[in-house]
GROMACS .gro file of N, CA and C in nm:
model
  261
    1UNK      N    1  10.843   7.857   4.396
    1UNK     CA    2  10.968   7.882   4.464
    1UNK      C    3  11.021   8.021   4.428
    2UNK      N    4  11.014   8.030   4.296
    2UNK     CA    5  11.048   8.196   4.228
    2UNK      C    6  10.988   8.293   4.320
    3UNK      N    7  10.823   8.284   4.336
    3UNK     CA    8  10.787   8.412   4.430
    3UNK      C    9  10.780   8.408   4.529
    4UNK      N   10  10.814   8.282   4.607
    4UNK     CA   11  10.849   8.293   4.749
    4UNK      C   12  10.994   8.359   4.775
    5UNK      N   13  11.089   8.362   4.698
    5UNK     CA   14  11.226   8.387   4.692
    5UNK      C   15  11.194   8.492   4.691
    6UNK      N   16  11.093   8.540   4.582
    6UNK     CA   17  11.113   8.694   4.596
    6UNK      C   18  11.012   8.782   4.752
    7UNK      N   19  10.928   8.723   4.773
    7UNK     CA   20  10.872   8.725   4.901
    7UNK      C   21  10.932   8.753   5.038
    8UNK      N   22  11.059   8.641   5.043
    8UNK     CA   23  11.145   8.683   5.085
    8UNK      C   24  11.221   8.767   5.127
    9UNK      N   25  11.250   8.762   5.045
    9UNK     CA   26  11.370   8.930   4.973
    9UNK      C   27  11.290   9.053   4.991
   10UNK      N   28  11.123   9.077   4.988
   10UNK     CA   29  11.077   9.205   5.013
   10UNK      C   30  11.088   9.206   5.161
   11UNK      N   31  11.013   9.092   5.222
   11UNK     CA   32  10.986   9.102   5.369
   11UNK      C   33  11.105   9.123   5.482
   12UNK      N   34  11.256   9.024   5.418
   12UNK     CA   35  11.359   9.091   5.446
   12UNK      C   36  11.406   9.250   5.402
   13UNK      N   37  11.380   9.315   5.305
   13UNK     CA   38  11.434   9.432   5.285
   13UNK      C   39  11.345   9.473   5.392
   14UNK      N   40  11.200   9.481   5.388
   14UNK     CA   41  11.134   9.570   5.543
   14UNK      C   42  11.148   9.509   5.679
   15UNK      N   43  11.200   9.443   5.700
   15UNK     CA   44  11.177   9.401   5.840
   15UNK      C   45  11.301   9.321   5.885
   16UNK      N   46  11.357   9.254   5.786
   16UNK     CA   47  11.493   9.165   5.834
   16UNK      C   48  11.612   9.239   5.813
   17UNK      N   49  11.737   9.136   5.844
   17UNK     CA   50  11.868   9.223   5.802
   17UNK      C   51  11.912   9.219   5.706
   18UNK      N   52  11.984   9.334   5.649
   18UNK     CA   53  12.070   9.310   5.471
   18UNK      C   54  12.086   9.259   5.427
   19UNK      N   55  12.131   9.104   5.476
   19UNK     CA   56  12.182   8.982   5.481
   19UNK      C   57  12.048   8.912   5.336
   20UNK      N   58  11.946   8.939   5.458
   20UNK     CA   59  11.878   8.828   5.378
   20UNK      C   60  11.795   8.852   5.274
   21UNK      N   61  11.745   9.008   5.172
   21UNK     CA   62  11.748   9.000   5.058
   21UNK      C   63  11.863   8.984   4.964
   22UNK      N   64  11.990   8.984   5.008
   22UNK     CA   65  12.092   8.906   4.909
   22UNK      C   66  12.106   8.811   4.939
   23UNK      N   67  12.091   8.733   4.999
   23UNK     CA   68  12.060   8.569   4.971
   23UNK      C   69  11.966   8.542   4.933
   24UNK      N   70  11.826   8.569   4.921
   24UNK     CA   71  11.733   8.536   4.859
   24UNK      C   72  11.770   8.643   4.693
   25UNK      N   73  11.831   8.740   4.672
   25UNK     CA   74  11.848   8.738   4.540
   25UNK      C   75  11.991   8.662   4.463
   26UNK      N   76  12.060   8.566   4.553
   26UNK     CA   77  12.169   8.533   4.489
   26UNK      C   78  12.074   8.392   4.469
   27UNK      N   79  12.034   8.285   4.565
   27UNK     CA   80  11.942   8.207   4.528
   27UNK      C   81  11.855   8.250   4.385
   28UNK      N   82  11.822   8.317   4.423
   28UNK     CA   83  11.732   8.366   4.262
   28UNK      C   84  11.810   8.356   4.124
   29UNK      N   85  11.893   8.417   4.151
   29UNK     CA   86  11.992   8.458   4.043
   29UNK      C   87  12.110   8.335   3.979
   30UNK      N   88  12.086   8.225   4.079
   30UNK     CA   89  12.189   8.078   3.979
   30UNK      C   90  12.089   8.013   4.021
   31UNK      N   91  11.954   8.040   4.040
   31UNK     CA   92  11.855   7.899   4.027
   31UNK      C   93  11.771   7.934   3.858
   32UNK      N   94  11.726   8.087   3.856
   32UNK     CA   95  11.595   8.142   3.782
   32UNK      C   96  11.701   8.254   3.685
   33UNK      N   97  11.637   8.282   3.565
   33UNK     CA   98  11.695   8.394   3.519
   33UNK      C   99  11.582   8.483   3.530
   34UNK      N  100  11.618   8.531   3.666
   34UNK     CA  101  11.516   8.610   3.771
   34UNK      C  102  11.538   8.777   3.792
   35UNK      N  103  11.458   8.823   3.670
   35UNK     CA  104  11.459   8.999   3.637
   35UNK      C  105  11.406   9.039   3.782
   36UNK      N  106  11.314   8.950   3.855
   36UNK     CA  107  11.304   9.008   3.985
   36UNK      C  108  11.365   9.084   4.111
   37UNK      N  109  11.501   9.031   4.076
   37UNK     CA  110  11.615   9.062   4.177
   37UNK      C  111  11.683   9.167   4.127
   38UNK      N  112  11.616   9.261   3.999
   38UNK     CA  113  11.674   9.401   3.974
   38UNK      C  114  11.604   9.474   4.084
   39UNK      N  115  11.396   9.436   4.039
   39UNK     CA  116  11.339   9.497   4.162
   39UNK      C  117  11.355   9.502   4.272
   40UNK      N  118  11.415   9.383   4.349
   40UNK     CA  119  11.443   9.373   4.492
   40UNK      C  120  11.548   9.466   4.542
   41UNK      N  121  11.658   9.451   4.444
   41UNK     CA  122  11.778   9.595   4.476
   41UNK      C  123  11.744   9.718   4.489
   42UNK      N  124  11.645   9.756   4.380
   42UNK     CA  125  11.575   9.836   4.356
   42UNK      C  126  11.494   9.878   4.486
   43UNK      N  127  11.416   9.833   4.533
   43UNK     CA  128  11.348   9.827   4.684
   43UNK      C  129  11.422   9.877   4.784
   44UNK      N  130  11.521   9.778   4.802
   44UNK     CA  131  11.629   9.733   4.908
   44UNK      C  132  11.699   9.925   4.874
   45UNK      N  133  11.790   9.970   4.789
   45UNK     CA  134  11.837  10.060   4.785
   45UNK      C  135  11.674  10.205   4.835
   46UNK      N  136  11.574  10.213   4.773
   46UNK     CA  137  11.512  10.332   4.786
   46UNK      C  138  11.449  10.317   4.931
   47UNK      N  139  11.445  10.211   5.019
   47UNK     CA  140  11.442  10.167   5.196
   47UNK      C  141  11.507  10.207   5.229
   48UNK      N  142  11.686  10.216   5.251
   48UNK     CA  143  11.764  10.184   5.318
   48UNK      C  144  11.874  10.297   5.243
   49UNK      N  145  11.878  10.376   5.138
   49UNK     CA  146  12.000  10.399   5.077
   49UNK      C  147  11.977  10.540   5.192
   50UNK      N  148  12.078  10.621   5.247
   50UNK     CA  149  12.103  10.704   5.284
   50UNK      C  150  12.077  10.837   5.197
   51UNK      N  151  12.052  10.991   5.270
   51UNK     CA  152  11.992  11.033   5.179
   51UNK      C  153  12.123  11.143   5.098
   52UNK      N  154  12.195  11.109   5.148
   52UNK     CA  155  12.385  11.187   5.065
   52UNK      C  156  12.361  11.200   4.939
   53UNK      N  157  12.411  11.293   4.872
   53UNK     CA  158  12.482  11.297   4.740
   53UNK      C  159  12.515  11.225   4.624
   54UNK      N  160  12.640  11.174   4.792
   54UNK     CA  161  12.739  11.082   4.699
   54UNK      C  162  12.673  10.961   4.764
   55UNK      N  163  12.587  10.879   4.784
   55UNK     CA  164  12.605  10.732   4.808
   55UNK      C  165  12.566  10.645   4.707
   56UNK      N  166  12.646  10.529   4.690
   56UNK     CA  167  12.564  10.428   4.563
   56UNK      C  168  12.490  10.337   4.623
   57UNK      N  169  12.428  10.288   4.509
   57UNK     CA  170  12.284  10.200   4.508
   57UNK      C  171  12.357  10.050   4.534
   58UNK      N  172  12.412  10.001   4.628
   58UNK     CA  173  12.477   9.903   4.642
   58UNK      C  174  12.396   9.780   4.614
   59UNK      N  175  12.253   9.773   4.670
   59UNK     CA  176  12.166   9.668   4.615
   59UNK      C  177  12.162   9.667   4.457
   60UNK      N  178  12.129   9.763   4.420
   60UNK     CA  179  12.132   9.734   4.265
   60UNK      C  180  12.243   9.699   4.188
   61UNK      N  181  12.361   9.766   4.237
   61UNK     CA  182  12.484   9.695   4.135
   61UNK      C  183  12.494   9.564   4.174
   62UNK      N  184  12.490   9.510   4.313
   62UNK     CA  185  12.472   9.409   4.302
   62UNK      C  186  12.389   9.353   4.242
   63UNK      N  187  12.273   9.336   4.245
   63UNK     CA  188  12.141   9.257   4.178
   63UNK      C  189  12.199   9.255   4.023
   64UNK      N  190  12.233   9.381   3.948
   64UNK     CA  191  12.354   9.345   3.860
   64UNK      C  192  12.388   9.265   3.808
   65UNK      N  193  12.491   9.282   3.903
   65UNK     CA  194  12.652   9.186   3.881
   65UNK      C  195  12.555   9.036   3.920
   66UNK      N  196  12.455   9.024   4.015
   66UNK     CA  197  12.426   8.889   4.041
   66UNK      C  198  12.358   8.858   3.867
   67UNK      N  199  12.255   8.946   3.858
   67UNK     CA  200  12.152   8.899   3.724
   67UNK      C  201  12.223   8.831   3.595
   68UNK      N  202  12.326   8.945   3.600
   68UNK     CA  203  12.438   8.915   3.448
   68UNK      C  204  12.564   8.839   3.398
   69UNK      N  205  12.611   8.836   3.583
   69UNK     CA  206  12.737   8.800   3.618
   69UNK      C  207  12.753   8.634   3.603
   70UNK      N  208  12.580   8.580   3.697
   70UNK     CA  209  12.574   8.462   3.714
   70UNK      C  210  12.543   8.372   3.621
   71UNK      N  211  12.452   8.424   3.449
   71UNK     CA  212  12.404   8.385   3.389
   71UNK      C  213  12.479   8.257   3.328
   72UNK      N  214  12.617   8.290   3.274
   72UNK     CA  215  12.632   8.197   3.216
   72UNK      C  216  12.699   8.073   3.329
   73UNK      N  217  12.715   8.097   3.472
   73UNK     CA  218  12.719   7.995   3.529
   73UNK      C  219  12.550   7.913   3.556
   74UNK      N  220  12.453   7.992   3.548
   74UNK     CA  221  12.299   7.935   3.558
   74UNK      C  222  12.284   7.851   3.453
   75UNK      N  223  12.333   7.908   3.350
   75UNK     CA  224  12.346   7.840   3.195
   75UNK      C  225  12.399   7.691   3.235
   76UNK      N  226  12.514   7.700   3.250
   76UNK     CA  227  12.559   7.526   3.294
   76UNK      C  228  12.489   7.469   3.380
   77UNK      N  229  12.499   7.522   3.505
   77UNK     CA  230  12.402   7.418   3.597
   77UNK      C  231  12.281   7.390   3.533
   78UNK      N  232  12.188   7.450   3.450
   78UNK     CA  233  12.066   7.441   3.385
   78UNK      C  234  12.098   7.277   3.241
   79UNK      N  235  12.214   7.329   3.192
   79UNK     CA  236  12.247   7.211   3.101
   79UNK      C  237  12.298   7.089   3.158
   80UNK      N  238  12.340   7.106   3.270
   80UNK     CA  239  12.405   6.976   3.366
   80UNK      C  240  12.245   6.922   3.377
   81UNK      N  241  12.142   6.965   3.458
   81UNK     CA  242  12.086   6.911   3.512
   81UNK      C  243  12.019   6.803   3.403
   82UNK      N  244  11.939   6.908   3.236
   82UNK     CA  245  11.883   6.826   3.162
   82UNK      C  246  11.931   6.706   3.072
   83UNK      N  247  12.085   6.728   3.126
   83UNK     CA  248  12.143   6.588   3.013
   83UNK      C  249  12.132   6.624   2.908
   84UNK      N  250  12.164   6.754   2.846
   84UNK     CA  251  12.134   6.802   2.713
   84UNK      C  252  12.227   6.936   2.676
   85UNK      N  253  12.307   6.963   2.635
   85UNK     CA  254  12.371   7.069   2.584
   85UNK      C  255  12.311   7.164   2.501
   86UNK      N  256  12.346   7.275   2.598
   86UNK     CA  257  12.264   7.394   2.567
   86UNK      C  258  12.129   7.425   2.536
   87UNK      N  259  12.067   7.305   2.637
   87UNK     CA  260  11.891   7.315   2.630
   87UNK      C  261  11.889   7.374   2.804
   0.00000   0.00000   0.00000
């Protein structure tokens, strides 16, 4: 499921809309503690980033804020599921 998600997320950054490598890296990111979805921003921004000055890497801060932001909510859903605190 991990590398189809990320499968995803490439084939959308080349060929689909914006949309759908951030849903396949927010899926990633509260299912997997998924370093993958730095690369996908990573991708997604050096495809698509404009070639300005000033523009930011909007995929990547996101992928970010998703990787780091979400963790400790992944953390719970991960301990909900096993019936076990903090396993």
């Amino acid at each position: 499921m991990r590398i189809g998600l990320f499968a995803l997320g490439v084939l959308g950054a080349i060929f689909g809309p914006p949309v759908l490598p951030l849903i396949a890296m927010a899926v990633s990111a509260i299912r997997y503690p998924a370093w993958e979805i730095l690369l996908l921003g990573l991708l997604v921004d050096f495809l698509w980033l404009p070639a300005f000055p000033v523009s930011l890497p909007l995929f990547t801060i996101a992928s970010l804020a998703l990787l780091w932001g979400l963790e400790p909510m992944r953390r719970e859903f991960m301990a909900g599921e096993s019936g076990l605190p903090g396993w």
